Amino acid sequence: MAFPLPRGITPPEISFLAEMELVTIVPRQRLEGLELLGGPVHPLIPPRRTNIPLWLALLLKRQRRANILPPPWLHPESLSLILDIETRDQAYQHAFSPPPPLPGQPSLRERSYAKPTARPRYTPEGNKYYATPPFLPQNVAQDQTDDSEPPTLPFHWLEVGTMLLDVAGDDLVDPDQTRRLLKELREVRSAKIRSGVEVLDDAAGPGGGVALTGVGAMEIGEGRGFIGGVVDGLRRIGASKEQARREQLAESATNGGYDGTQEDYDDEMEF
């Protein structure tokens, strides 16, 4: 007998989707272009930088045909700043660091007075759609970065960081410190997810919900079973309480509305 599949997407499936993220490579030898389902890959000409899917970059790295340039957020300085925001910033004691803006959205500095609106894209047939991770350039290398903007974690930060550390650790800046900072970030953010159970009692009702702004894909996948189990348990407890209340009301109605409260109140007044 086969066991039923868990609800939602599983962590291996999340890692598979994260391999579609675009990363920047520097080819070490000339390679011809490829026609992929996600779009064509232009010919690789050293030392010209090229953005390709992560799965292809890992394959070329294993074959020693290319080097992978780490994204800006995967540097130790950026991870340290993000960790400080997660732990020391009072505004994010019970929240997560803000995610990178979508195409067309204002920057983090402008979000306080600008309305966040995503910019649509169009298919060759003219149909409108909105791009979402992993089809956004959130993990490509950048020549120039705005120092006034704080670093942000992309949606697939944990998966991309783990894969790059495992396969392309020699291309990263201080991989040991990067691995330690990623571990600390994961522990801090996991603790915030577990502490959010306190508000699940209110969220279990109709129209309730828990804010997960800034939470990564793998974090959602790993916490789905725990959070879903807690919500289901709270719902069962609430349903049993409601059933007991209805039975009590039905019993009082059968007894003519007498539940002993009025008599006890009269006895206290006589006393």
PDB file of C-alpha atoms in Angstrom:
ATOM      1  CA  MET A   1       0.000   0.000   0.000  1.00  0.00           C
ATOM      2  CA  ALA A   2       1.445   3.337  -1.076  1.00  0.00           C
ATOM      3  CA  PHE A   3       1.534   6.177   1.399  1.00  0.00           C
ATOM      4  CA  PRO A   4      -0.400   9.310   0.399  1.00  0.00           C
ATOM      5  CA  LEU A   5       1.645  12.242  -0.818  1.00  0.00           C
ATOM      6  CA  PRO A   6       1.892  15.215   1.559  1.00  0.00           C
ATOM      7  CA  ARG A   7      -0.199  18.237   0.804  1.00  0.00           C
ATOM      8  CA  GLY A   8       1.441  20.987  -1.189  1.00  0.00           C
ATOM      9  CA  ILE A   9       4.808  20.986  -2.891  1.00  0.00           C
ATOM     10  CA  THR A  10       7.605  18.944  -1.323  1.00  0.00           C
ATOM     11  CA  PRO A  11      11.155  20.212  -0.590  1.00  0.00           C
ATOM     12  CA  PRO A  12      12.714  18.160  -3.454  1.00  0.00           C
ATOM     13  CA  GLU A  13      10.198  19.677  -5.858  1.00  0.00           C
ATOM     14  CA  ILE A  14      11.023  23.155  -4.544  1.00  0.00           C
ATOM     15  CA  SER A  15      14.722  22.529  -5.176  1.00  0.00           C
ATOM     16  CA  PHE A  16      13.867  21.350  -8.681  1.00  0.00           C
ATOM     17  CA  LEU A  17      12.006  24.583  -9.389  1.00  0.00           C
ATOM     18  CA  ALA A  18      14.863  26.633  -7.926  1.00  0.00           C
ATOM     19  CA  GLU A  19      17.164  25.212 -10.592  1.00  0.00           C
ATOM     20  CA  MET A  20      15.336  27.429 -13.099  1.00  0.00           C
ATOM     21  CA  GLU A  21      16.750  30.546 -11.416  1.00  0.00           C
ATOM     22  CA  LEU A  22      19.046  32.600 -13.625  1.00  0.00           C
ATOM     23  CA  VAL A  23      22.659  32.944 -12.483  1.00  0.00           C
ATOM     24  CA  THR A  24      25.701  34.586 -14.048  1.00  0.00           C
ATOM     25  CA  ILE A  25      28.625  32.540 -15.340  1.00  0.00           C
ATOM     26  CA  VAL A  26      31.980  33.249 -16.974  1.00  0.00           C
ATOM     27  CA  PRO A  27      32.609  30.504 -19.572  1.00  0.00           C
ATOM     28  CA  ARG A  28      36.080  29.007 -19.721  1.00  0.00           C
ATOM     29  CA  GLN A  29      35.693  27.716 -23.271  1.00  0.00           C
ATOM     30  CA  ARG A  30      33.589  28.514 -26.277  1.00  0.00           C
ATOM     31  CA  LEU A  31      30.285  26.654 -26.463  1.00  0.00           C
ATOM     32  CA  GLU A  32      27.507  26.749 -29.016  1.00  0.00           C
ATOM     33  CA  GLY A  33      24.065  28.088 -28.210  1.00  0.00           C
ATOM     34  CA  LEU A  34      21.218  25.879 -26.990  1.00  0.00           C
ATOM     35  CA  GLU A  35      17.487  25.869 -27.612  1.00  0.00           C
ATOM     36  CA  LEU A  36      15.813  25.198 -24.254  1.00  0.00           C
ATOM     37  CA  LEU A  37      12.159  25.106 -23.245  1.00  0.00           C
ATOM     38  CA  GLY A  38      12.675  28.226 -21.154  1.00  0.00           C
ATOM     39  CA  GLY A  39      14.208  30.074 -24.076  1.00  0.00           C
ATOM     40  CA  PRO A  40      17.391  30.076 -26.155  1.00  0.00           C
ATOM     41  CA  VAL A  41      20.840  30.247 -24.603  1.00  0.00           C
ATOM     42  CA  HIS A  42      23.236  32.394 -26.616  1.00  0.00           C
ATOM     43  CA  PRO A  43      26.679  31.065 -27.546  1.00  0.00           C
ATOM     44  CA  LEU A  44      29.140  31.153 -24.657  1.00  0.00           C
ATOM     45  CA  ILE A  45      32.240  33.145 -25.535  1.00  0.00           C
ATOM     46  CA  PRO A  46      35.002  33.591 -22.914  1.00  0.00           C
ATOM     47  CA  PRO A  47      35.327  35.832 -20.989  1.00  0.00           C
ATOM     48  CA  ARG A  48      31.894  37.299 -21.720  1.00  0.00           C
ATOM     49  CA  ARG A  49      29.397  36.990 -18.869  1.00  0.00           C
ATOM     50  CA  THR A  50      26.145  35.186 -19.570  1.00  0.00           C
ATOM     51  CA  ASN A  51      22.975  34.559 -17.566  1.00  0.00           C
ATOM     52  CA  ILE A  52      21.800  30.955 -17.805  1.00  0.00           C
ATOM     53  CA  PRO A  53      19.568  28.672 -15.684  1.00  0.00           C
ATOM     54  CA  LEU A  54      21.096  27.363 -12.493  1.00  0.00           C
ATOM     55  CA  TRP A  55      20.891  23.713 -13.518  1.00  0.00           C
ATOM     56  CA  LEU A  56      22.936  24.391 -16.645  1.00  0.00           C
ATOM     57  CA  ALA A  57      25.441  26.495 -14.717  1.00  0.00           C
ATOM     58  CA  LEU A  58      25.946  23.674 -12.199  1.00  0.00           C
ATOM     59  CA  LEU A  59      26.446  21.193 -15.037  1.00  0.00           C
ATOM     60  CA  LEU A  60      29.078  23.390 -16.709  1.00  0.00           C
ATOM     61  CA  LYS A  61      30.759  23.970 -13.351  1.00  0.00           C
ATOM     62  CA  ARG A  62      31.028  20.237 -12.694  1.00  0.00           C
ATOM     63  CA  GLN A  63      32.563  19.834 -16.162  1.00  0.00           C
ATOM     64  CA  ARG A  64      34.990  22.709 -15.421  1.00  0.00           C
ATOM     65  CA  ARG A  65      33.717  24.623 -18.406  1.00  0.00           C
ATOM     66  CA  ALA A  66      32.550  27.729 -16.535  1.00  0.00           C
ATOM     67  CA  ASN A  67      32.804  29.634 -13.272  1.00  0.00           C
ATOM     68  CA  ILE A  68      29.710  30.905 -11.460  1.00  0.00           C
ATOM     69  CA  LEU A  69      29.573  34.475 -10.194  1.00  0.00           C
ATOM     70  CA  PRO A  70      27.754  34.645  -6.841  1.00  0.00           C
ATOM     71  CA  PRO A  71      24.715  36.934  -6.594  1.00  0.00           C
ATOM     72  CA  PRO A  72      25.111  40.124  -4.520  1.00  0.00           C
ATOM     73  CA  TRP A  73      23.143  38.806  -1.546  1.00  0.00           C
ATOM     74  CA  LEU A  74      25.421  35.731  -1.187  1.00  0.00           C
ATOM     75  CA  HIS A  75      28.454  37.744  -0.067  1.00  0.00           C
ATOM     76  CA  PRO A  76      29.338  37.578   3.653  1.00  0.00           C
ATOM     77  CA  GLU A  77      28.878  41.339   4.064  1.00  0.00           C
ATOM     78  CA  SER A  78      25.354  41.212   2.635  1.00  0.00           C
ATOM     79  CA  LEU A  79      24.377  38.179   4.703  1.00  0.00           C
ATOM     80  CA  SER A  80      25.706  39.869   7.850  1.00  0.00           C
ATOM     81  CA  LEU A  81      23.568  42.947   7.154  1.00  0.00           C
ATOM     82  CA  ILE A  82      20.490  40.799   6.564  1.00  0.00           C
ATOM     83  CA  LEU A  83      21.174  38.884   9.791  1.00  0.00           C
ATOM     84  CA  ASP A  84      21.418  42.180  11.686  1.00  0.00           C
ATOM     85  CA  ILE A  85      18.047  43.248  10.239  1.00  0.00           C
ATOM     86  CA  GLU A  86      16.477  39.944  11.272  1.00  0.00           C
ATOM     87  CA  THR A  87      17.825  40.028  14.832  1.00  0.00           C
ATOM     88  CA  ARG A  88      18.455  43.642  15.878  1.00  0.00           C
ATOM     89  CA  ASP A  89      15.992  45.775  13.949  1.00  0.00           C
ATOM     90  CA  GLN A  90      12.956  46.402  16.164  1.00  0.00           C
ATOM     91  CA  ALA A  91      10.668  46.612  13.136  1.00  0.00           C
ATOM     92  CA  TYR A  92      11.514  42.995  12.219  1.00  0.00           C
ATOM     93  CA  GLN A  93      11.542  41.334  15.631  1.00  0.00           C
ATOM     94  CA  HIS A  94       8.471  39.286  14.652  1.00  0.00           C
ATOM     95  CA  ALA A  95       8.662  39.796  10.882  1.00  0.00           C
ATOM     96  CA  PHE A  96      11.017  38.868   8.079  1.00  0.00           C
ATOM     97  CA  SER A  97      13.380  41.077   6.144  1.00  0.00           C
ATOM     98  CA  PRO A  98      11.647  42.567   3.085  1.00  0.00           C
ATOM     99  CA  PRO A  99      11.966  40.684  -0.215  1.00  0.00           C
ATOM    100  CA  PRO A 100      13.414  42.269  -3.358  1.00  0.00           C
ATOM    101  CA  PRO A 101      10.950  44.404  -5.333  1.00  0.00           C
ATOM    102  CA  LEU A 102       9.224  42.922  -8.351  1.00  0.00           C
ATOM    103  CA  PRO A 103       9.702  44.483 -11.801  1.00  0.00           C
ATOM    104  CA  GLY A 104       7.950  47.843 -11.802  1.00  0.00           C
ATOM    105  CA  GLN A 105       7.676  48.064  -8.023  1.00  0.00           C
ATOM    106  CA  PRO A 106       9.342  50.915  -6.106  1.00  0.00           C
ATOM    107  CA  SER A 107      12.550  50.235  -4.238  1.00  0.00           C
ATOM    108  CA  LEU A 108      12.603  49.541  -0.494  1.00  0.00           C
ATOM    109  CA  ARG A 109      13.422  53.168   0.160  1.00  0.00           C
ATOM    110  CA  GLU A 110      10.462  54.398  -1.940  1.00  0.00           C
ATOM    111  CA  ARG A 111       7.820  51.950  -0.700  1.00  0.00           C
ATOM    112  CA  SER A 112       6.730  54.244   2.131  1.00  0.00           C
ATOM    113  CA  TYR A 113       5.203  56.764  -0.269  1.00  0.00           C
ATOM    114  CA  ALA A 114       4.881  54.887  -3.575  1.00  0.00           C
ATOM    115  CA  LYS A 115       2.209  52.337  -4.369  1.00  0.00           C
ATOM    116  CA  PRO A 116       3.663  48.885  -5.159  1.00  0.00           C
ATOM    117  CA  THR A 117       2.424  47.874  -8.598  1.00  0.00           C
ATOM    118  CA  ALA A 118       3.994  45.079 -10.629  1.00  0.00           C
ATOM    119  CA  ARG A 119       4.843  45.626 -14.273  1.00  0.00           C
ATOM    120  CA  PRO A 120       3.179  43.099 -16.618  1.00  0.00           C
ATOM    121  CA  ARG A 121       4.907  41.240 -19.411  1.00  0.00           C
ATOM    122  CA  TYR A 122       3.481  39.936 -22.673  1.00  0.00           C
ATOM    123  CA  THR A 123       3.785  36.650 -24.497  1.00  0.00           C
ATOM    124  CA  PRO A 124       4.532  36.487 -28.256  1.00  0.00           C
ATOM    125  CA  GLU A 125       0.780  36.082 -28.755  1.00  0.00           C
ATOM    126  CA  GLY A 126       0.122  39.332 -26.874  1.00  0.00           C
ATOM    127  CA  ASN A 127      -1.241  37.795 -23.655  1.00  0.00           C
ATOM    128  CA  LYS A 128      -0.402  39.647 -20.448  1.00  0.00           C
ATOM    129  CA  TYR A 129       1.244  37.892 -17.510  1.00  0.00           C
ATOM    130  CA  TYR A 130       3.245  38.735 -14.374  1.00  0.00           C
ATOM    131  CA  ALA A 131       6.646  37.124 -13.915  1.00  0.00           C
ATOM    132  CA  THR A 132       7.388  35.483 -10.569  1.00  0.00           C
ATOM    133  CA  PRO A 133      10.347  33.536  -9.181  1.00  0.00           C
ATOM    134  CA  PRO A 134      12.161  31.541 -10.481  1.00  0.00           C
ATOM    135  CA  PHE A 135      11.703  33.551 -13.686  1.00  0.00           C
ATOM    136  CA  LEU A 136      13.082  36.809 -12.292  1.00  0.00           C
ATOM    137  CA  PRO A 137      16.742  37.926 -12.328  1.00  0.00           C
ATOM    138  CA  GLN A 138      17.071  37.912  -8.533  1.00  0.00           C
ATOM    139  CA  ASN A 139      20.262  35.818  -8.438  1.00  0.00           C
ATOM    140  CA  VAL A 140      22.332  37.285 -11.264  1.00  0.00           C
ATOM    141  CA  ALA A 141      25.586  39.105 -10.588  1.00  0.00           C
ATOM    142  CA  GLN A 142      25.549  42.889 -10.745  1.00  0.00           C
ATOM    143  CA  ASP A 143      28.396  45.175 -11.686  1.00  0.00           C
ATOM    144  CA  GLN A 144      27.026  48.118  -9.694  1.00  0.00           C
ATOM    145  CA  THR A 145      24.880  47.996  -6.565  1.00  0.00           C
ATOM    146  CA  ASP A 146      23.088  50.768  -4.724  1.00  0.00           C
ATOM    147  CA  ASP A 147      24.794  51.063  -1.340  1.00  0.00           C
ATOM    148  CA  SER A 148      21.813  53.009   0.046  1.00  0.00           C
ATOM    149  CA  GLU A 149      19.537  49.999  -0.467  1.00  0.00           C
ATOM    150  CA  PRO A 150      19.780  47.178   2.101  1.00  0.00           C
ATOM    151  CA  PRO A 151      20.434  43.678   0.708  1.00  0.00           C
ATOM    152  CA  THR A 152      17.437  41.400   0.304  1.00  0.00           C
ATOM    153  CA  LEU A 153      16.904  37.648   0.169  1.00  0.00           C
ATOM    154  CA  PRO A 154      15.247  36.261  -2.983  1.00  0.00           C
ATOM    155  CA  PHE A 155      12.413  33.762  -2.889  1.00  0.00           C
ATOM    156  CA  HIS A 156      14.725  30.762  -3.467  1.00  0.00           C
ATOM    157  CA  TRP A 157      17.605  32.025  -1.325  1.00  0.00           C
ATOM    158  CA  LEU A 158      18.089  28.857   0.696  1.00  0.00           C
ATOM    159  CA  GLU A 159      18.036  26.487  -2.269  1.00  0.00           C
ATOM    160  CA  VAL A 160      20.305  28.604  -4.478  1.00  0.00           C
ATOM    161  CA  GLY A 161      22.771  29.263  -1.671  1.00  0.00           C
ATOM    162  CA  THR A 162      22.980  25.588  -0.724  1.00  0.00           C
ATOM    163  CA  MET A 163      23.515  24.442  -4.322  1.00  0.00           C
ATOM    164  CA  LEU A 164      26.205  27.025  -4.995  1.00  0.00           C
ATOM    165  CA  LEU A 165      28.041  26.134  -1.787  1.00  0.00           C
ATOM    166  CA  ASP A 166      27.951  22.425  -2.638  1.00  0.00           C
ATOM    167  CA  VAL A 167      29.067  22.692  -6.278  1.00  0.00           C
ATOM    168  CA  ALA A 168      30.758  26.086  -6.706  1.00  0.00           C
ATOM    169  CA  GLY A 169      32.203  26.790  -3.275  1.00  0.00           C
ATOM    170  CA  ASP A 170      35.533  27.838  -4.781  1.00  0.00           C
ATOM    171  CA  ASP A 171      33.760  30.616  -6.721  1.00  0.00           C
ATOM    172  CA  LEU A 172      32.286  32.183  -3.569  1.00  0.00           C
ATOM    173  CA  VAL A 173      33.881  34.714  -1.255  1.00  0.00           C
ATOM    174  CA  ASP A 174      34.839  32.951   2.001  1.00  0.00           C
ATOM    175  CA  PRO A 175      32.551  29.911   1.604  1.00  0.00           C
ATOM    176  CA  ASP A 176      32.973  28.805   5.233  1.00  0.00           C
ATOM    177  CA  GLN A 177      31.692  32.111   6.603  1.00  0.00           C
ATOM    178  CA  THR A 178      28.944  32.177   3.971  1.00  0.00           C
ATOM    179  CA  ARG A 179      27.804  28.706   5.034  1.00  0.00           C
ATOM    180  CA  ARG A 180      27.792  29.751   8.700  1.00  0.00           C
ATOM    181  CA  LEU A 181      25.763  32.903   7.998  1.00  0.00           C
ATOM    182  CA  LEU A 182      23.240  30.952   5.932  1.00  0.00           C
ATOM    183  CA  LYS A 183      22.835  28.488   8.791  1.00  0.00           C
ATOM    184  CA  GLU A 184      22.291  31.282  11.313  1.00  0.00           C
ATOM    185  CA  LEU A 185      19.770  32.995   9.035  1.00  0.00           C
ATOM    186  CA  ARG A 186      17.877  29.753   8.616  1.00  0.00           C
ATOM    187  CA  GLU A 187      17.744  29.172  12.376  1.00  0.00           C
ATOM    188  CA  VAL A 188      16.609  32.731  13.142  1.00  0.00           C
ATOM    189  CA  ARG A 189      13.883  32.696  10.512  1.00  0.00           C
ATOM    190  CA  SER A 190      12.725  29.194  11.518  1.00  0.00           C
ATOM    191  CA  ALA A 191      12.346  30.428  15.105  1.00  0.00           C
ATOM    192  CA  LYS A 192      10.172  33.287  13.847  1.00  0.00           C
ATOM    193  CA  ILE A 193       7.962  30.844  11.956  1.00  0.00           C
ATOM    194  CA  ARG A 194       7.559  28.681  15.063  1.00  0.00           C
ATOM    195  CA  SER A 195       6.792  31.716  17.227  1.00  0.00           C
ATOM    196  CA  GLY A 196       4.029  32.640  14.790  1.00  0.00           C
ATOM    197  CA  VAL A 197       1.992  29.719  16.134  1.00  0.00           C
ATOM    198  CA  GLU A 198       0.706  32.070  18.835  1.00  0.00           C
ATOM    199  CA  VAL A 199      -1.426  33.933  16.279  1.00  0.00           C
ATOM    200  CA  LEU A 200      -2.672  30.799  14.557  1.00  0.00           C
ATOM    201  CA  ASP A 201      -5.602  30.533  16.988  1.00  0.00           C
ATOM    202  CA  ASP A 202      -7.051  33.751  15.617  1.00  0.00           C
ATOM    203  CA  ALA A 203      -6.064  32.845  12.073  1.00  0.00           C
ATOM    204  CA  ALA A 204      -7.930  29.541  12.222  1.00  0.00           C
ATOM    205  CA  GLY A 205     -11.254  31.348  12.050  1.00  0.00           C
ATOM    206  CA  PRO A 206     -13.059  32.409   8.875  1.00  0.00           C
ATOM    207  CA  GLY A 207     -11.070  34.936   6.900  1.00  0.00           C
ATOM    208  CA  GLY A 208      -8.004  34.536   9.127  1.00  0.00           C
ATOM    209  CA  GLY A 209      -4.449  34.265   7.911  1.00  0.00           C
ATOM    210  CA  VAL A 210      -0.798  34.620   8.837  1.00  0.00           C
ATOM    211  CA  ALA A 211       1.454  37.156   7.115  1.00  0.00           C
ATOM    212  CA  LEU A 212       4.370  35.415   5.398  1.00  0.00           C
ATOM    213  CA  THR A 213       5.853  38.375   3.539  1.00  0.00           C
ATOM    214  CA  GLY A 214       9.522  37.750   2.874  1.00  0.00           C
ATOM    215  CA  VAL A 215       9.419  34.007   3.636  1.00  0.00           C
ATOM    216  CA  GLY A 216      11.311  31.831   1.152  1.00  0.00           C
ATOM    217  CA  ALA A 217       9.984  28.908  -0.856  1.00  0.00           C
ATOM    218  CA  MET A 218      11.857  26.220   1.075  1.00  0.00           C
ATOM    219  CA  GLU A 219      10.842  27.773   4.400  1.00  0.00           C
ATOM    220  CA  ILE A 220       7.193  27.563   3.359  1.00  0.00           C
ATOM    221  CA  GLY A 221       7.622  23.990   2.148  1.00  0.00           C
ATOM    222  CA  GLU A 222       9.308  22.847   5.363  1.00  0.00           C
ATOM    223  CA  GLY A 223       6.841  24.632   7.646  1.00  0.00           C
ATOM    224  CA  ARG A 224       3.712  23.720   5.710  1.00  0.00           C
ATOM    225  CA  GLY A 225       3.169  20.424   7.529  1.00  0.00           C
ATOM    226  CA  PHE A 226       3.784  21.896  10.982  1.00  0.00           C
ATOM    227  CA  ILE A 227       1.653  25.008  10.470  1.00  0.00           C
ATOM    228  CA  GLY A 228      -1.089  23.078   8.694  1.00  0.00           C
ATOM    229  CA  GLY A 229      -1.223  20.513  11.500  1.00  0.00           C
ATOM    230  CA  VAL A 230      -1.505  23.227  14.146  1.00  0.00           C
ATOM    231  CA  VAL A 231      -4.285  25.003  12.241  1.00  0.00           C
ATOM    232  CA  ASP A 232      -6.199  21.734  11.752  1.00  0.00           C
ATOM    233  CA  GLY A 233      -5.853  20.955  15.447  1.00  0.00           C
ATOM    234  CA  LEU A 234      -7.130  24.405  16.415  1.00  0.00           C
ATOM    235  CA  ARG A 235     -10.053  24.020  14.062  1.00  0.00           C
ATOM    236  CA  ARG A 236     -10.987  20.663  15.594  1.00  0.00           C
ATOM    237  CA  ILE A 237     -10.782  22.153  19.082  1.00  0.00           C
ATOM    238  CA  GLY A 238     -12.944  25.073  17.995  1.00  0.00           C
ATOM    239  CA  ALA A 239     -15.458  22.733  16.375  1.00  0.00           C
ATOM    240  CA  SER A 240     -15.708  20.619  19.554  1.00  0.00           C
ATOM    241  CA  LYS A 241     -16.229  23.759  21.657  1.00  0.00           C
ATOM    242  CA  GLU A 242     -18.945  24.950  19.292  1.00  0.00           C
ATOM    243  CA  GLN A 243     -20.623  21.532  19.382  1.00  0.00           C
ATOM    244  CA  ALA A 244     -20.553  21.520  23.194  1.00  0.00           C
ATOM    245  CA  ARG A 245     -22.052  25.019  23.266  1.00  0.00           C
ATOM    246  CA  ARG A 246     -24.867  23.998  20.934  1.00  0.00           C
ATOM    247  CA  GLU A 247     -25.630  20.902  23.014  1.00  0.00           C
ATOM    248  CA  GLN A 248     -25.756  23.054  26.144  1.00  0.00           C
ATOM    249  CA  LEU A 249     -28.142  25.504  24.466  1.00  0.00           C
ATOM    250  CA  ALA A 250     -30.323  22.661  23.233  1.00  0.00           C
ATOM    251  CA  GLU A 251     -30.446  21.120  26.716  1.00  0.00           C
ATOM    252  CA  SER A 252     -31.359  24.457  28.292  1.00  0.00           C
ATOM    253  CA  ALA A 253     -34.082  24.958  25.692  1.00  0.00           C
ATOM    254  CA  THR A 254     -35.480  21.489  26.466  1.00  0.00           C
ATOM    255  CA  ASN A 255     -35.627  22.361  30.174  1.00  0.00           C
ATOM    256  CA  GLY A 256     -37.586  25.524  29.484  1.00  0.00           C
ATOM    257  CA  GLY A 257     -34.589  27.827  29.340  1.00  0.00           C
ATOM    258  CA  TYR A 258     -33.531  27.009  32.909  1.00  0.00           C
ATOM    259  CA  ASP A 259     -29.823  26.549  33.365  1.00  0.00           C
ATOM    260  CA  GLY A 260     -29.549  27.123  37.110  1.00  0.00           C
ATOM    261  CA  THR A 261     -28.032  30.583  36.792  1.00  0.00           C
ATOM    262  CA  GLN A 262     -31.127  32.578  37.833  1.00  0.00           C
ATOM    263  CA  GLU A 263     -31.803  30.382  40.875  1.00  0.00           C
ATOM    264  CA  ASP A 264     -28.217  30.684  42.023  1.00  0.00           C
ATOM    265  CA  TYR A 265     -28.444  34.456  41.627  1.00  0.00           C
ATOM    266  CA  ASP A 266     -31.689  34.581  43.695  1.00  0.00           C
ATOM    267  CA  ASP A 267     -30.080  32.467  46.423  1.00  0.00           C
ATOM    268  CA  GLU A 268     -27.180  34.855  46.624  1.00  0.00           C
ATOM    269  CA  MET A 269     -29.547  37.832  46.901  1.00  0.00           C
ATOM    270  CA  GLU A 270     -31.509  36.147  49.736  1.00  0.00           C
ATOM    271  CA  PHE A 271     -28.288  35.329  51.545  1.00  0.00           C
TER     272      PHE A 271
END
